[in-house]
PDB file of C-alpha atoms in Angstrom:
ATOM      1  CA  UNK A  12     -63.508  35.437  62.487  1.00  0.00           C
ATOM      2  CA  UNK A  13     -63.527  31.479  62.338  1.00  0.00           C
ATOM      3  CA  UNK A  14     -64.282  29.446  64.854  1.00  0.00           C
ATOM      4  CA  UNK A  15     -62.779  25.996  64.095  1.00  0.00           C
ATOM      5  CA  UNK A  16     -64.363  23.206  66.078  1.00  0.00           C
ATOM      6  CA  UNK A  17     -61.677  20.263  66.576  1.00  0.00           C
ATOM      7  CA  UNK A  18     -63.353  16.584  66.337  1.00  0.00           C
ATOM      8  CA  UNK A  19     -62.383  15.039  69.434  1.00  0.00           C
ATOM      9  CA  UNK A  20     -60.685  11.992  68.010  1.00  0.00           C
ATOM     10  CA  UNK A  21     -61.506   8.690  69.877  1.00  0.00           C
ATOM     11  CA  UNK A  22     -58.606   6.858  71.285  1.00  0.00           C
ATOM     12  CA  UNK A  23     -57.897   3.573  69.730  1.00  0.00           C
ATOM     13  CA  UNK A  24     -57.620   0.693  72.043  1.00  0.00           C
ATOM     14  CA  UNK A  25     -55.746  -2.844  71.353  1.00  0.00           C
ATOM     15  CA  UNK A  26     -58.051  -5.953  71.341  1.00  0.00           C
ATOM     16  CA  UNK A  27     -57.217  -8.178  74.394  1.00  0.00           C
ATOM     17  CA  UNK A  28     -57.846 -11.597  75.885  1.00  0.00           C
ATOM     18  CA  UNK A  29     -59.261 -10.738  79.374  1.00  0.00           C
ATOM     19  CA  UNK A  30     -61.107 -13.046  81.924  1.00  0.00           C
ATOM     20  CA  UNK A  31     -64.478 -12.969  83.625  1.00  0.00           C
ATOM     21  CA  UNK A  32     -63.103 -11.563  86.439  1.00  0.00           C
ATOM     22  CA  UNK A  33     -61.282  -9.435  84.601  1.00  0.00           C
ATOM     23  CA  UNK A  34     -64.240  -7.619  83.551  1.00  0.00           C
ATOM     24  CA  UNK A  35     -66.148  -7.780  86.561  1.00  0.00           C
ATOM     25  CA  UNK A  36     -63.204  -5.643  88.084  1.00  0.00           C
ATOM     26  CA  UNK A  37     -63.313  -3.070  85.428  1.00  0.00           C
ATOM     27  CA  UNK A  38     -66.970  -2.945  86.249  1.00  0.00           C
ATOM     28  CA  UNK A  39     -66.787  -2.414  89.971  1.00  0.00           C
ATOM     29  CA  UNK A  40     -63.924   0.086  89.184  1.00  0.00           C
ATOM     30  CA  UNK A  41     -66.197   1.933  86.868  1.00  0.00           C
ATOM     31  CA  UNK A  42     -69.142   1.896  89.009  1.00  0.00           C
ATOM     32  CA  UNK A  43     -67.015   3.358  91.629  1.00  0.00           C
ATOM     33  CA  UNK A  44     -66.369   6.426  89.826  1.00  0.00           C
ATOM     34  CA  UNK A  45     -69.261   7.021  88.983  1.00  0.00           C
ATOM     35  CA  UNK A  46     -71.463  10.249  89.672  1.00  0.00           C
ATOM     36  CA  UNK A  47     -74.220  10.231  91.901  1.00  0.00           C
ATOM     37  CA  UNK A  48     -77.302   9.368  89.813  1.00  0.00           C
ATOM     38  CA  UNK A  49     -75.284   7.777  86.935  1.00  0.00           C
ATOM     39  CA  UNK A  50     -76.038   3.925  87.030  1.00  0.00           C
ATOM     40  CA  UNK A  51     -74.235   0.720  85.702  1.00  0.00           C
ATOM     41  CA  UNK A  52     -76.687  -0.089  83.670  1.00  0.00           C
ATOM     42  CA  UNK A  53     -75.175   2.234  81.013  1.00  0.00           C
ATOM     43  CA  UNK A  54     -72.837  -0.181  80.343  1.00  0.00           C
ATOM     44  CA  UNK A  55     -75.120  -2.197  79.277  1.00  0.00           C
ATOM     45  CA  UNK A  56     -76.376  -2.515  75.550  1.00  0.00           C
ATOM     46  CA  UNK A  57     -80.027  -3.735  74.458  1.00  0.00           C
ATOM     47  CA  UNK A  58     -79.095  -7.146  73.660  1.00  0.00           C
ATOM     48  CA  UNK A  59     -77.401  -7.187  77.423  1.00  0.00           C
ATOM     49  CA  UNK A  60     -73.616  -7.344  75.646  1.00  0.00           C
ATOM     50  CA  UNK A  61     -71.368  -4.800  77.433  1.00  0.00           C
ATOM     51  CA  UNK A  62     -70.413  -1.298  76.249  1.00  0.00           C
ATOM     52  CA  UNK A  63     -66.455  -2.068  76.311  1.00  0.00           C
ATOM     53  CA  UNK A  64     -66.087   1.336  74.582  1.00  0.00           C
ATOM     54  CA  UNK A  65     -66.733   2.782  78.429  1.00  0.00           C
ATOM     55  CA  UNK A  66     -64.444   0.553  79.812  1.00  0.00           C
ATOM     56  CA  UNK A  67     -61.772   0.408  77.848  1.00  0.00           C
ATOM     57  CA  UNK A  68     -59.543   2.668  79.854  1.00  0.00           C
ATOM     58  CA  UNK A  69     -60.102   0.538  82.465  1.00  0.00           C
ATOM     59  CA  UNK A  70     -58.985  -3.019  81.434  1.00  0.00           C
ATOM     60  CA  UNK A  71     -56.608  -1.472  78.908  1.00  0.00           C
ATOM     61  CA  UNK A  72     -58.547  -2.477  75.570  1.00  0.00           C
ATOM     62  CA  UNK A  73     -61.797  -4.118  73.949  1.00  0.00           C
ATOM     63  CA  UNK A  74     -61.862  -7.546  75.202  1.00  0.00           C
ATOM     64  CA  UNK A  75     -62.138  -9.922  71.893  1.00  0.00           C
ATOM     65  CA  UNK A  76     -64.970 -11.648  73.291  1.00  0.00           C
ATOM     66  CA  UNK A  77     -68.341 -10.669  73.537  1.00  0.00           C
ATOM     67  CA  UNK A  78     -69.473 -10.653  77.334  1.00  0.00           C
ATOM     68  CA  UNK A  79     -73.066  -9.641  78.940  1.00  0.00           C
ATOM     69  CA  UNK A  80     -74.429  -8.463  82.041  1.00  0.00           C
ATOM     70  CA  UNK A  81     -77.775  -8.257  83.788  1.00  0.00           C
ATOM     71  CA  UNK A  82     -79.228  -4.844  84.276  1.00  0.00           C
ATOM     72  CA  UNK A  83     -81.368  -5.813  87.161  1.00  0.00           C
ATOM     73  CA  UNK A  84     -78.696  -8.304  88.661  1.00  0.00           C
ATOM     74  CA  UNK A  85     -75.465  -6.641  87.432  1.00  0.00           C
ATOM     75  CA  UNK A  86     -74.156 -10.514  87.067  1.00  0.00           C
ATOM     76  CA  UNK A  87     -71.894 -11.133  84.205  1.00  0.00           C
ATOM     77  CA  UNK A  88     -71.142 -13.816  81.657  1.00  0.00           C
ATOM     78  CA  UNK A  89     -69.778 -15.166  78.871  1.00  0.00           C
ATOM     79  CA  UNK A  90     -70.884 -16.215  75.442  1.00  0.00           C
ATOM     80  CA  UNK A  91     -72.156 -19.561  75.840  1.00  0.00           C
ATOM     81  CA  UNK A  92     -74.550 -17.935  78.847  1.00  0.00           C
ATOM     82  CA  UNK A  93     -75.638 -14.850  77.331  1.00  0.00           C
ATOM     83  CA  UNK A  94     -79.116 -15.774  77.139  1.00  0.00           C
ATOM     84  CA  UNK A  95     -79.145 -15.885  81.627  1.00  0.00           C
ATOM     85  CA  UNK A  96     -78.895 -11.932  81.879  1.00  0.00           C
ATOM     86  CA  UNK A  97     -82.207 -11.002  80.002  1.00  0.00           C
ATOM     87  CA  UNK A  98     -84.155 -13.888  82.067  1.00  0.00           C
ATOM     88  CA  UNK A  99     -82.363 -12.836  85.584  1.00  0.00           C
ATOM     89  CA  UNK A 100     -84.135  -9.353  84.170  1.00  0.00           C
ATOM     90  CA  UNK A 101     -87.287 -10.184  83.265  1.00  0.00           C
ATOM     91  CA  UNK A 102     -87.579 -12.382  86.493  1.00  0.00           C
ATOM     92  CA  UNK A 103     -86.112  -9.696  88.568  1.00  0.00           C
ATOM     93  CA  UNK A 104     -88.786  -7.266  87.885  1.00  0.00           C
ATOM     94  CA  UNK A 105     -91.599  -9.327  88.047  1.00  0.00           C
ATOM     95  CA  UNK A 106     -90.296 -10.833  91.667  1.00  0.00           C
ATOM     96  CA  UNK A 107     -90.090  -7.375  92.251  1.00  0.00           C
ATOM     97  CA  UNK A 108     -93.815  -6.459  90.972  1.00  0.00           C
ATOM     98  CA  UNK A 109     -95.170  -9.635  92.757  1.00  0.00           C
ATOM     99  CA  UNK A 110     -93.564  -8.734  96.193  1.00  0.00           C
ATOM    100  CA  UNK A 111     -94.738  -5.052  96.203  1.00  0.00           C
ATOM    101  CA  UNK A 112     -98.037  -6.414  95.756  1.00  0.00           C
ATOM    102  CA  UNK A 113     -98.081  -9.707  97.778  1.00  0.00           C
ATOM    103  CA  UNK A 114     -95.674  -8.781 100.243  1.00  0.00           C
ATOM    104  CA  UNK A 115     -94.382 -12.009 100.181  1.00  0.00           C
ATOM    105  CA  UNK A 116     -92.032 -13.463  97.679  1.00  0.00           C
ATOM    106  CA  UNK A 117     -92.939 -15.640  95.132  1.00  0.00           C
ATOM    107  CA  UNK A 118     -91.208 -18.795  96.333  1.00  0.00           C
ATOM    108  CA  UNK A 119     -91.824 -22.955  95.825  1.00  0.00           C
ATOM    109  CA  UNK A 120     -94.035 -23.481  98.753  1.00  0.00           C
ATOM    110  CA  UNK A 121     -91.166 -26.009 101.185  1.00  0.00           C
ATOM    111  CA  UNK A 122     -88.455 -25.431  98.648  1.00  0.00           C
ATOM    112  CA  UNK A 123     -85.130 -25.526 101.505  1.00  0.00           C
ATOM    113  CA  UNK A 124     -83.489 -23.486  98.631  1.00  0.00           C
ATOM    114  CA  UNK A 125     -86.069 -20.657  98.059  1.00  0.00           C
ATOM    115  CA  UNK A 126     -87.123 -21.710  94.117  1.00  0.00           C
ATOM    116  CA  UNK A 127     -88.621 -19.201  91.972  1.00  0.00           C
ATOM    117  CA  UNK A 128     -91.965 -20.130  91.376  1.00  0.00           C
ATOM    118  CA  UNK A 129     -92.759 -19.304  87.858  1.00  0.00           C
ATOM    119  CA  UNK A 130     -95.895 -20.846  87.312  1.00  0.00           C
ATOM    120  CA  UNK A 131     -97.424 -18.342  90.254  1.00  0.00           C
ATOM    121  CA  UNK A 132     -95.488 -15.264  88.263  1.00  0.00           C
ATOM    122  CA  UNK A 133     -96.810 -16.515  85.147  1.00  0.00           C
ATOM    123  CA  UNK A 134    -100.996 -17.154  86.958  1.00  0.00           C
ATOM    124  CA  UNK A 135    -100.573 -13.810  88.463  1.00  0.00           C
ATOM    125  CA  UNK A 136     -99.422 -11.775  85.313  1.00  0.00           C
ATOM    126  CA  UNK A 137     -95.634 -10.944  86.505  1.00  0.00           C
ATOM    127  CA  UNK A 138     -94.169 -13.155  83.906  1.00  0.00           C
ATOM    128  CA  UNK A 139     -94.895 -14.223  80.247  1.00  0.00           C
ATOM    129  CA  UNK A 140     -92.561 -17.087  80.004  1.00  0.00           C
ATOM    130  CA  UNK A 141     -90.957 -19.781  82.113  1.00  0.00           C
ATOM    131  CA  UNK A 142     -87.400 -19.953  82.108  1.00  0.00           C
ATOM    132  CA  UNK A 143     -85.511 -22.561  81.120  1.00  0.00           C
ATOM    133  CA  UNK A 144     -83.338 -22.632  83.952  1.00  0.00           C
ATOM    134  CA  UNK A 145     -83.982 -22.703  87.594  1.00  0.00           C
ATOM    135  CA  UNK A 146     -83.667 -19.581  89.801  1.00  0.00           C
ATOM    136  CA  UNK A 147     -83.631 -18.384  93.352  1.00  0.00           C
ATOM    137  CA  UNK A 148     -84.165 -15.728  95.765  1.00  0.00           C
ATOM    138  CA  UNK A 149     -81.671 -14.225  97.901  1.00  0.00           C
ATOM    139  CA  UNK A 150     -82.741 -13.086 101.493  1.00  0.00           C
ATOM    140  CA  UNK A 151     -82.137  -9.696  99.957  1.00  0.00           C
ATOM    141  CA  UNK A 152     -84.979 -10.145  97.465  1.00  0.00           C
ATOM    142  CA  UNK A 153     -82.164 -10.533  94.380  1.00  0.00           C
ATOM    143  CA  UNK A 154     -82.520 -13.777  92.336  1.00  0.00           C
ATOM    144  CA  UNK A 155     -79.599 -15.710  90.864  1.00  0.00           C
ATOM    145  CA  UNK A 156     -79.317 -18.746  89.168  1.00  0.00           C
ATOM    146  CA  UNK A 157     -76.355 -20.513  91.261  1.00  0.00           C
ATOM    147  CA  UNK A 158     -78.204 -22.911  93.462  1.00  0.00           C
ATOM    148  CA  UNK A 159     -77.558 -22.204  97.276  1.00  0.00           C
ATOM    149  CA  UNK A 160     -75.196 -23.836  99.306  1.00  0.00           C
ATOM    150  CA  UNK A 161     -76.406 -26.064 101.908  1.00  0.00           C
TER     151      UNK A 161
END
């Protein structure tokens, strides 16, 4: 007897203009249903560009724009940012490695907006490069690059 094996063909979705917010939806919607132990980062490809493939259902097609997304931060953006999510990354961990081993975080000493300090990363071996772009530390020990409010 045969056995025929059926190729489970892939749905076809429409390309679509969709917003930022948009996909930041879909994304909290597909985090959501996710299972335990299965993390957002999945989404994400190497060159930080989102996996619209898995969201697709979601948002109702394959957005015609590229977007990105942070696997440390899980912030999104757009094309003209898409270099931000692979510093916010690299940054990430090594505020992360500094702190477990400092137990402080690495901060500009009297900066009112708690400043990154990259040239301590870089001295102390967290970091091999110093970001073009400013970025800060949340009392939660995430870093973004939106300056505080006052």
């Amino acid at each position: 007897m045969f056995w025929s094996k059926r190729k489970k063909k892939k749905k076809q979705y429409p390309f679509i203009d969709v917003t930022i917010q948009d996909v930041r939806n879909a994304v909290i919607t597909f985090s959501d249903r996710l299972s335990k132990g299965v993390f957002t980062t999945i989404l994400v490809n190497e060159d930080n560009s989102i996996d619209f493939e898995q969201l697709a259902h979601i948002i109702g097609g394959i957005p015609t724009k590229n977007f990105y997304m942070s696997k440390e931060t899980f912030d999104i953006f757009e094309e003209e940012e898409k270099e931000i999510p692979a510093t916010l990354d690299s940054v990430q961990r090594a505020v992360d490695g500094y702190v477990k081993q400092f137990k402080q975080p690495p901060i500009i000493t009297f900066d009112p907006n708690f400043r990154v300090n990259y040239h301590v990363l870089m001295q102390e071996g967290f970091l091999d490069f110093r970001p073009d772009i400013p970025l800060y530390i949340h009392k939660d020990g995430m870093i973004t690059h939106i300056k505080p409010s006052k």
